[in-house]
PDB file of C-alpha atoms in Angstrom:
ATOM      1  CA  LEU A   1     133.108-100.216  -6.418  1.00  0.00           C
ATOM      2  CA  LEU A   2     135.505 -97.229  -6.663  1.00  0.00           C
ATOM      3  CA  SER A   3     134.995 -96.417  -3.050  1.00  0.00           C
ATOM      4  CA  ASP A   4     136.084 -99.956  -1.941  1.00  0.00           C
ATOM      5  CA  PRO A   5     139.825-100.656  -2.494  1.00  0.00           C
ATOM      6  CA  GLY A   6     139.305-104.290  -1.398  1.00  0.00           C
ATOM      7  CA  ALA A   7     136.899-104.917  -4.287  1.00  0.00           C
ATOM      8  CA  ILE A   8     139.432-103.457  -6.725  1.00  0.00           C
ATOM      9  CA  ARG A   9     142.171-105.795  -5.426  1.00  0.00           C
ATOM     10  CA  ALA A  10     139.832-108.708  -5.876  1.00  0.00           C
ATOM     11  CA  TYR A  11     140.269-108.279  -9.646  1.00  0.00           C
ATOM     12  CA  ASP A  12     144.045-108.511  -9.161  1.00  0.00           C
ATOM     13  CA  TYR A  13     143.594-111.725  -7.132  1.00  0.00           C
ATOM     14  CA  PHE A  14     141.225-113.125  -9.742  1.00  0.00           C
ATOM     15  CA  ALA A  15     143.783-112.375 -12.482  1.00  0.00           C
ATOM     16  CA  GLN A  16     146.535-114.087 -10.491  1.00  0.00           C
ATOM     17  CA  ALA A  17     144.298-117.086  -9.785  1.00  0.00           C
ATOM     18  CA  GLU A  18     143.333-117.445 -13.450  1.00  0.00           C
ATOM     19  CA  ALA A  19     146.996-117.113 -14.473  1.00  0.00           C
ATOM     20  CA  ALA A  20     147.827-119.842 -11.960  1.00  0.00           C
ATOM     21  CA  THR A  21     145.213-122.147 -13.494  1.00  0.00           C
ATOM     22  CA  GLY A  22     146.538-121.393 -16.957  1.00  0.00           C
ATOM     23  CA  ASP A  23     143.531-119.445 -18.245  1.00  0.00           C
ATOM     24  CA  TYR A  24     145.557-116.514 -19.440  1.00  0.00           C
ATOM     25  CA  GLU A  25     142.849-114.993 -21.479  1.00  0.00           C
ATOM     26  CA  ARG A  26     140.569-114.737 -18.485  1.00  0.00           C
ATOM     27  CA  ALA A  27     143.514-113.636 -16.358  1.00  0.00           C
ATOM     28  CA  TYR A  28     144.222-110.912 -18.930  1.00  0.00           C
ATOM     29  CA  GLU A  29     140.624-109.685 -18.801  1.00  0.00           C
ATOM     30  CA  TYR A  30     140.704-109.544 -14.996  1.00  0.00           C
ATOM     31  CA  MET A  31     144.041-107.763 -15.136  1.00  0.00           C
ATOM     32  CA  ARG A  32     142.672-105.213 -17.648  1.00  0.00           C
ATOM     33  CA  ALA A  33     139.579-104.700 -15.508  1.00  0.00           C
ATOM     34  CA  TYR A  34     141.804-104.365 -12.456  1.00  0.00           C
ATOM     35  CA  LYS A  35     144.004-101.763 -14.186  1.00  0.00           C
ATOM     36  CA  ARG A  36     141.040 -99.860 -15.551  1.00  0.00           C
ATOM     37  CA  ILE A  37     139.248 -99.829 -12.195  1.00  0.00           C
ATOM     38  CA  ASP A  38     142.516 -99.107 -10.372  1.00  0.00           C
ATOM     39  CA  ASP A  39     143.213 -96.155 -12.693  1.00  0.00           C
ATOM     40  CA  GLU A  40     139.647 -94.939 -12.225  1.00  0.00           C
ATOM     41  CA  TYR A  41     140.030 -95.404  -8.484  1.00  0.00           C
ATOM     42  CA  TRP A  42     143.248 -93.411  -8.347  1.00  0.00           C
ATOM     43  CA  SER A  43     141.776 -90.821 -10.679  1.00  0.00           C
ATOM     44  CA  TYR A  44     138.643 -90.697  -8.483  1.00  0.00           C
ATOM     45  CA  THR A  45     140.766 -90.578  -5.309  1.00  0.00           C
ATOM     46  CA  SER A  46     142.989 -87.935  -6.794  1.00  0.00           C
ATOM     47  CA  ARG A  47     139.950 -85.950  -7.903  1.00  0.00           C
ATOM     48  CA  ALA A  48     138.338 -86.429  -4.488  1.00  0.00           C
ATOM     49  CA  GLN A  49     141.530 -85.306  -2.765  1.00  0.00           C
ATOM     50  CA  THR A  50     141.824 -82.436  -5.180  1.00  0.00           C
ATOM     51  CA  ASN A  51     138.194 -81.525  -4.580  1.00  0.00           C
ATOM     52  CA  GLU A  52     138.726 -81.904  -0.852  1.00  0.00           C
ATOM     53  CA  LEU A  53     141.850 -79.744  -0.997  1.00  0.00           C
ATOM     54  CA  GLU A  54     140.006 -77.265  -3.205  1.00  0.00           C
ATOM     55  CA  ALA A  55     137.126 -77.218  -0.724  1.00  0.00           C
ATOM     56  CA  LYS A  56     139.567 -76.760   2.174  1.00  0.00           C
ATOM     57  CA  TYR A  57     141.351 -74.025   0.239  1.00  0.00           C
ATOM     58  CA  GLN A  58     138.060 -72.309  -0.594  1.00  0.00           C
ATOM     59  CA  SER A  59     136.930 -72.718   3.005  1.00  0.00           C
ATOM     60  CA  ALA A  60     140.229 -71.330   4.301  1.00  0.00           C
ATOM     61  CA  ARG A  61     140.032 -68.494   1.769  1.00  0.00           C
ATOM     62  CA  ASN A  62     136.458 -67.772   2.789  1.00  0.00           C
ATOM     63  CA  GLU A  63     137.445 -67.889   6.455  1.00  0.00           C
ATOM     64  CA  THR A  64     140.368 -65.567   5.724  1.00  0.00           C
ATOM     65  CA  ARG A  65     138.083 -63.231   3.792  1.00  0.00           C
ATOM     66  CA  ILE A  66     135.528 -63.352   6.620  1.00  0.00           C
ATOM     67  CA  ALA A  67     138.303 -62.760   9.165  1.00  0.00           C
ATOM     68  CA  ASP A  68     139.576 -59.833   7.061  1.00  0.00           C
ATOM     69  CA  GLN A  69     136.053 -58.445   6.818  1.00  0.00           C
ATOM     70  CA  GLU A  70     135.569 -58.888  10.569  1.00  0.00           C
ATOM     71  CA  LEU A  71     138.939 -57.230  11.197  1.00  0.00           C
ATOM     72  CA  ALA A  72     138.027 -54.352   8.871  1.00  0.00           C
ATOM     73  CA  LEU A  73     134.652 -54.090  10.607  1.00  0.00           C
ATOM     74  CA  GLN A  74     136.369 -54.104  13.991  1.00  0.00           C
ATOM     75  CA  ARG A  75     138.773 -51.407  12.771  1.00  0.00           C
ATOM     76  CA  ARG A  76     135.913 -49.288  11.468  1.00  0.00           C
ATOM     77  CA  THR A  77     134.001 -49.854  14.706  1.00  0.00           C
ATOM     78  CA  SER A  78     137.115 -49.018  16.720  1.00  0.00           C
ATOM     79  CA  GLN A  79     137.750 -45.897  14.629  1.00  0.00           C
ATOM     80  CA  ARG A  80     134.102 -44.874  14.933  1.00  0.00           C
ATOM     81  CA  ASN A  81     134.176 -45.487  18.691  1.00  0.00           C
ATOM     82  CA  THR A  82     137.448 -43.576  18.990  1.00  0.00           C
ATOM     83  CA  ALA A  83     135.998 -40.710  16.963  1.00  0.00           C
ATOM     84  CA  MET A  84     132.852 -40.735  19.117  1.00  0.00           C
ATOM     85  CA  LEU A  85     134.935 -40.799  22.303  1.00  0.00           C
ATOM     86  CA  MET A  86     137.083 -37.958  21.012  1.00  0.00           C
ATOM     87  CA  GLY A  87     133.941 -36.051  20.069  1.00  0.00           C
ATOM     88  CA  LEU A  88     132.473 -36.672  23.506  1.00  0.00           C
ATOM     89  CA  PHE A  89     135.755 -35.677  25.143  1.00  0.00           C
ATOM     90  CA  ILE A  90     135.983 -32.487  23.109  1.00  0.00           C
ATOM     91  CA  SER A  91     132.306 -31.746  23.786  1.00  0.00           C
ATOM     92  CA  GLY A  92     132.869 -32.408  27.489  1.00  0.00           C
ATOM     93  CA  MET A  93     135.897 -30.132  27.545  1.00  0.00           C
ATOM     94  CA  GLY A  94     133.952 -27.459  25.684  1.00  0.00           C
ATOM     95  CA  LEU A  95     131.064 -27.776  28.120  1.00  0.00           C
ATOM     96  CA  PHE A  96     133.480 -27.667  31.083  1.00  0.00           C
ATOM     97  CA  TRP A  97     135.150 -24.546  29.639  1.00  0.00           C
ATOM     98  CA  TRP A  98     131.758 -22.900  28.993  1.00  0.00           C
ATOM     99  CA  ILE A  99     130.573 -23.660  32.562  1.00  0.00           C
ATOM    100  CA  ARG A 100     133.891 -22.411  33.942  1.00  0.00           C
ATOM    101  CA  GLN A 101     133.633 -19.190  31.912  1.00  0.00           C
ATOM    102  CA  SER A 102     130.001 -18.736  32.983  1.00  0.00           C
ATOM    103  CA  GLN A 103     130.986 -19.170  36.617  1.00  0.00           C
ATOM    104  CA  LYS A 104     133.920 -16.776  36.167  1.00  0.00           C
ATOM    105  CA  ASN A 105     131.644 -14.197  34.520  1.00  0.00           C
ATOM    106  CA  GLN A 106     129.052 -14.647  37.265  1.00  0.00           C
ATOM    107  CA  LEU A 107     131.765 -14.232  39.914  1.00  0.00           C
ATOM    108  CA  GLN A 108     133.040 -11.104  38.164  1.00  0.00           C
ATOM    109  CA  LYS A 109     129.505  -9.687  38.085  1.00  0.00           C
ATOM    110  CA  ILE A 110     129.100 -10.396  41.803  1.00  0.00           C
ATOM    111  CA  GLN A 111     132.481  -8.812  42.563  1.00  0.00           C
ATOM    112  CA  LEU A 112     131.546  -5.778  40.453  1.00  0.00           C
ATOM    113  CA  GLU A 113     128.228  -5.449  42.310  1.00  0.00           C
ATOM    114  CA  ASN A 114     130.053  -5.764  45.651  1.00  0.00           C
ATOM    115  CA  LEU A 115     132.557  -3.131  44.538  1.00  0.00           C
ATOM    116  CA  LYS A 116     129.729  -0.778  43.500  1.00  0.00           C
ATOM    117  CA  GLN A 117     128.017  -1.300  46.862  1.00  0.00           C
ATOM    118  CA  GLU A 118     131.297  -0.670  48.705  1.00  0.00           C
ATOM    119  CA  GLN A 119     131.802   2.529  46.693  1.00  0.00           C
ATOM    120  CA  GLN A 120     128.261   3.653  47.486  1.00  0.00           C
ATOM    121  CA  LEU A 121     128.836   2.912  51.172  1.00  0.00           C
ATOM    122  CA  LEU A 122     132.131   4.808  51.075  1.00  0.00           C
ATOM    123  CA  ALA A 123     130.443   7.733  49.338  1.00  0.00           C
ATOM    124  CA  LEU A 124     127.673   7.743  51.962  1.00  0.00           C
ATOM    125  CA  ASP A 125     130.262   7.473  54.732  1.00  0.00           C
ATOM    126  CA  PHE A 126     132.266  10.382  53.288  1.00  0.00           C
ATOM    127  CA  MET A 127     129.079  12.386  52.918  1.00  0.00           C
ATOM    128  CA  VAL A 128     128.087  11.684  56.537  1.00  0.00           C
ATOM    129  CA  GLN A 129     131.620  12.494  57.681  1.00  0.00           C
ATOM    130  CA  GLY A 130     131.530  15.710  55.657  1.00  0.00           C
ATOM    131  CA  GLN A 131     128.198  16.668  57.178  1.00  0.00           C
ATOM    132  CA  GLU A 132     129.510  15.839  60.643  1.00  0.00           C
ATOM    133  CA  GLU A 133     132.649  17.914  60.011  1.00  0.00           C
ATOM    134  CA  GLU A 134     130.509  20.788  58.727  1.00  0.00           C
ATOM    135  CA  ARG A 135     128.287  20.578  61.797  1.00  0.00           C
ATOM    136  CA  LYS A 136     131.355  20.578  64.051  1.00  0.00           C
ATOM    137  CA  ARG A 137     132.813  23.555  62.198  1.00  0.00           C
ATOM    138  CA  ILE A 138     129.526  25.497  62.413  1.00  0.00           C
ATOM    139  CA  ALA A 139     129.169  24.621  66.106  1.00  0.00           C
ATOM    140  CA  GLN A 140     132.802  25.637  66.739  1.00  0.00           C
ATOM    141  CA  ASP A 141     132.315  28.887  64.834  1.00  0.00           C
ATOM    142  CA  LEU A 142     129.124  29.626  66.754  1.00  0.00           C
ATOM    143  CA  HIS A 143     130.750  28.785  70.076  1.00  0.00           C
ATOM    144  CA  ASP A 144     134.105  30.475  69.513  1.00  0.00           C
ATOM    145  CA  GLY A 145     133.105  33.327  67.226  1.00  0.00           C
ATOM    146  CA  LEU A 146     129.586  34.546  67.809  1.00  0.00           C
ATOM    147  CA  GLY A 147     129.325  33.060  71.307  1.00  0.00           C
ATOM    148  CA  GLY A 148     132.555  34.735  72.413  1.00  0.00           C
ATOM    149  CA  LEU A 149     131.527  38.016  70.795  1.00  0.00           C
ATOM    150  CA  LEU A 150     128.124  37.932  72.460  1.00  0.00           C
ATOM    151  CA  THR A 151     129.701  37.086  75.825  1.00  0.00           C
ATOM    152  CA  SER A 152     132.186  39.950  75.465  1.00  0.00           C
ATOM    153  CA  THR A 153     129.358  42.252  74.448  1.00  0.00           C
ATOM    154  CA  GLN A 154     127.357  41.087  77.467  1.00  0.00           C
ATOM    155  CA  ILE A 155     130.255  41.788  79.786  1.00  0.00           C
ATOM    156  CA  GLN A 156     130.756  45.229  78.257  1.00  0.00           C
ATOM    157  CA  LEU A 157     127.053  45.961  78.532  1.00  0.00           C
ATOM    158  CA  ARG A 158     127.078  44.897  82.199  1.00  0.00           C
ATOM    159  CA  LYS A 159     129.935  47.280  82.799  1.00  0.00           C
ATOM    160  CA  VAL A 160     128.046  49.978  80.961  1.00  0.00           C
ATOM    161  CA  GLN A 161     124.891  49.083  82.885  1.00  0.00           C
ATOM    162  CA  ALA A 162     126.737  49.215  86.168  1.00  0.00           C
ATOM    163  CA  GLU A 163     128.066  52.612  85.246  1.00  0.00           C
ATOM    164  CA  ILE A 164     124.672  53.775  84.051  1.00  0.00           C
ATOM    165  CA  GLU A 165     122.942  52.411  87.137  1.00  0.00           C
ATOM    166  CA  LYS A 166     125.278  54.414  89.133  1.00  0.00           C
ATOM    167  CA  LEU A 167     124.163  57.438  87.177  1.00  0.00           C
ATOM    168  CA  GLN A 168     120.538  56.584  86.864  1.00  0.00           C
ATOM    169  CA  ASN A 169     118.104  53.808  87.238  1.00  0.00           C
ATOM    170  CA  LEU A 170     117.074  52.931  83.620  1.00  0.00           C
ATOM    171  CA  ASP A 171     115.026  49.800  82.802  1.00  0.00           C
ATOM    172  CA  PHE A 172     115.779  49.532  79.045  1.00  0.00           C
ATOM    173  CA  LEU A 173     119.344  48.435  79.749  1.00  0.00           C
ATOM    174  CA  LYS A 174     118.117  45.615  81.946  1.00  0.00           C
ATOM    175  CA  GLU A 175     115.792  44.495  79.182  1.00  0.00           C
ATOM    176  CA  ALA A 176     118.588  44.623  76.585  1.00  0.00           C
ATOM    177  CA  ASN A 177     120.874  42.749  78.939  1.00  0.00           C
ATOM    178  CA  ARG A 178     118.190  40.135  79.540  1.00  0.00           C
ATOM    179  CA  MET A 179     117.666  39.716  75.778  1.00  0.00           C
ATOM    180  CA  ILE A 180     121.387  39.348  75.149  1.00  0.00           C
ATOM    181  CA  ASP A 181     121.583  36.828  78.003  1.00  0.00           C
ATOM    182  CA  THR A 182     118.739  34.857  76.411  1.00  0.00           C
ATOM    183  CA  ALA A 183     120.534  35.010  73.010  1.00  0.00           C
ATOM    184  CA  CYS A 184     123.755  33.721  74.611  1.00  0.00           C
ATOM    185  CA  LYS A 185     121.892  30.826  76.218  1.00  0.00           C
ATOM    186  CA  GLU A 186     120.221  30.011  72.885  1.00  0.00           C
ATOM    187  CA  VAL A 187     123.570  30.068  71.045  1.00  0.00           C
ATOM    188  CA  ARG A 188     125.084  27.813  73.715  1.00  0.00           C
ATOM    189  CA  ARG A 189     122.136  25.419  73.469  1.00  0.00           C
ATOM    190  CA  ILE A 190     122.346  25.224  69.648  1.00  0.00           C
ATOM    191  CA  SER A 191     126.110  24.805  69.825  1.00  0.00           C
ATOM    192  CA  HIS A 192     125.844  22.016  72.427  1.00  0.00           C
ATOM    193  CA  ASP A 193     123.044  20.311  70.452  1.00  0.00           C
ATOM    194  CA  MET A 194     125.143  20.265  67.330  1.00  0.00           C
ATOM    195  CA  MET A 195     128.331  19.168  69.120  1.00  0.00           C
ATOM    196  CA  PRO A 196     127.466  17.467  72.418  1.00  0.00           C
ATOM    197  CA  GLY A 197     131.058  16.507  73.284  1.00  0.00           C
TER     198      GLY A 197
END
């Protein structure tokens, strides 16, 4: 009955009809029933609206709380993701730096090895050049010094031999001259072998 406003008004109509017929006592009872039911209806409606508003308020509050929780969760997730990304970025930069340093160290080691090899080659080259210079000097000394001395001695001996041959025919001077001639040829050969140019 409380949920049907038409049924509640029926009591008001009944009261008016009874008052019109002159049955005031019955009209009064209908009017009292109408007022009581009408008050209950409005009280029920007011309570229903209040309950409905309370339910809407609770629902809105729950939705707000859920939205706040979701927002807080999203913030935490975003912060966690940002922290993870920063960690990954820092790790990546650290790894890049480590690889770069490793490559730089490797390159320095290779350059150091190349430098050592170049120094060894230079040392060998200087040693070969020194040996070549020493050979040239020895060959020059043999050619200019001993070779010239032997040639001069040979010439002097030939003069002496010519003079001696004039005086007498001696074979030992020929043999000495031949030996000196052989020594000169040997010195020339050694000198030319050591310094062909």
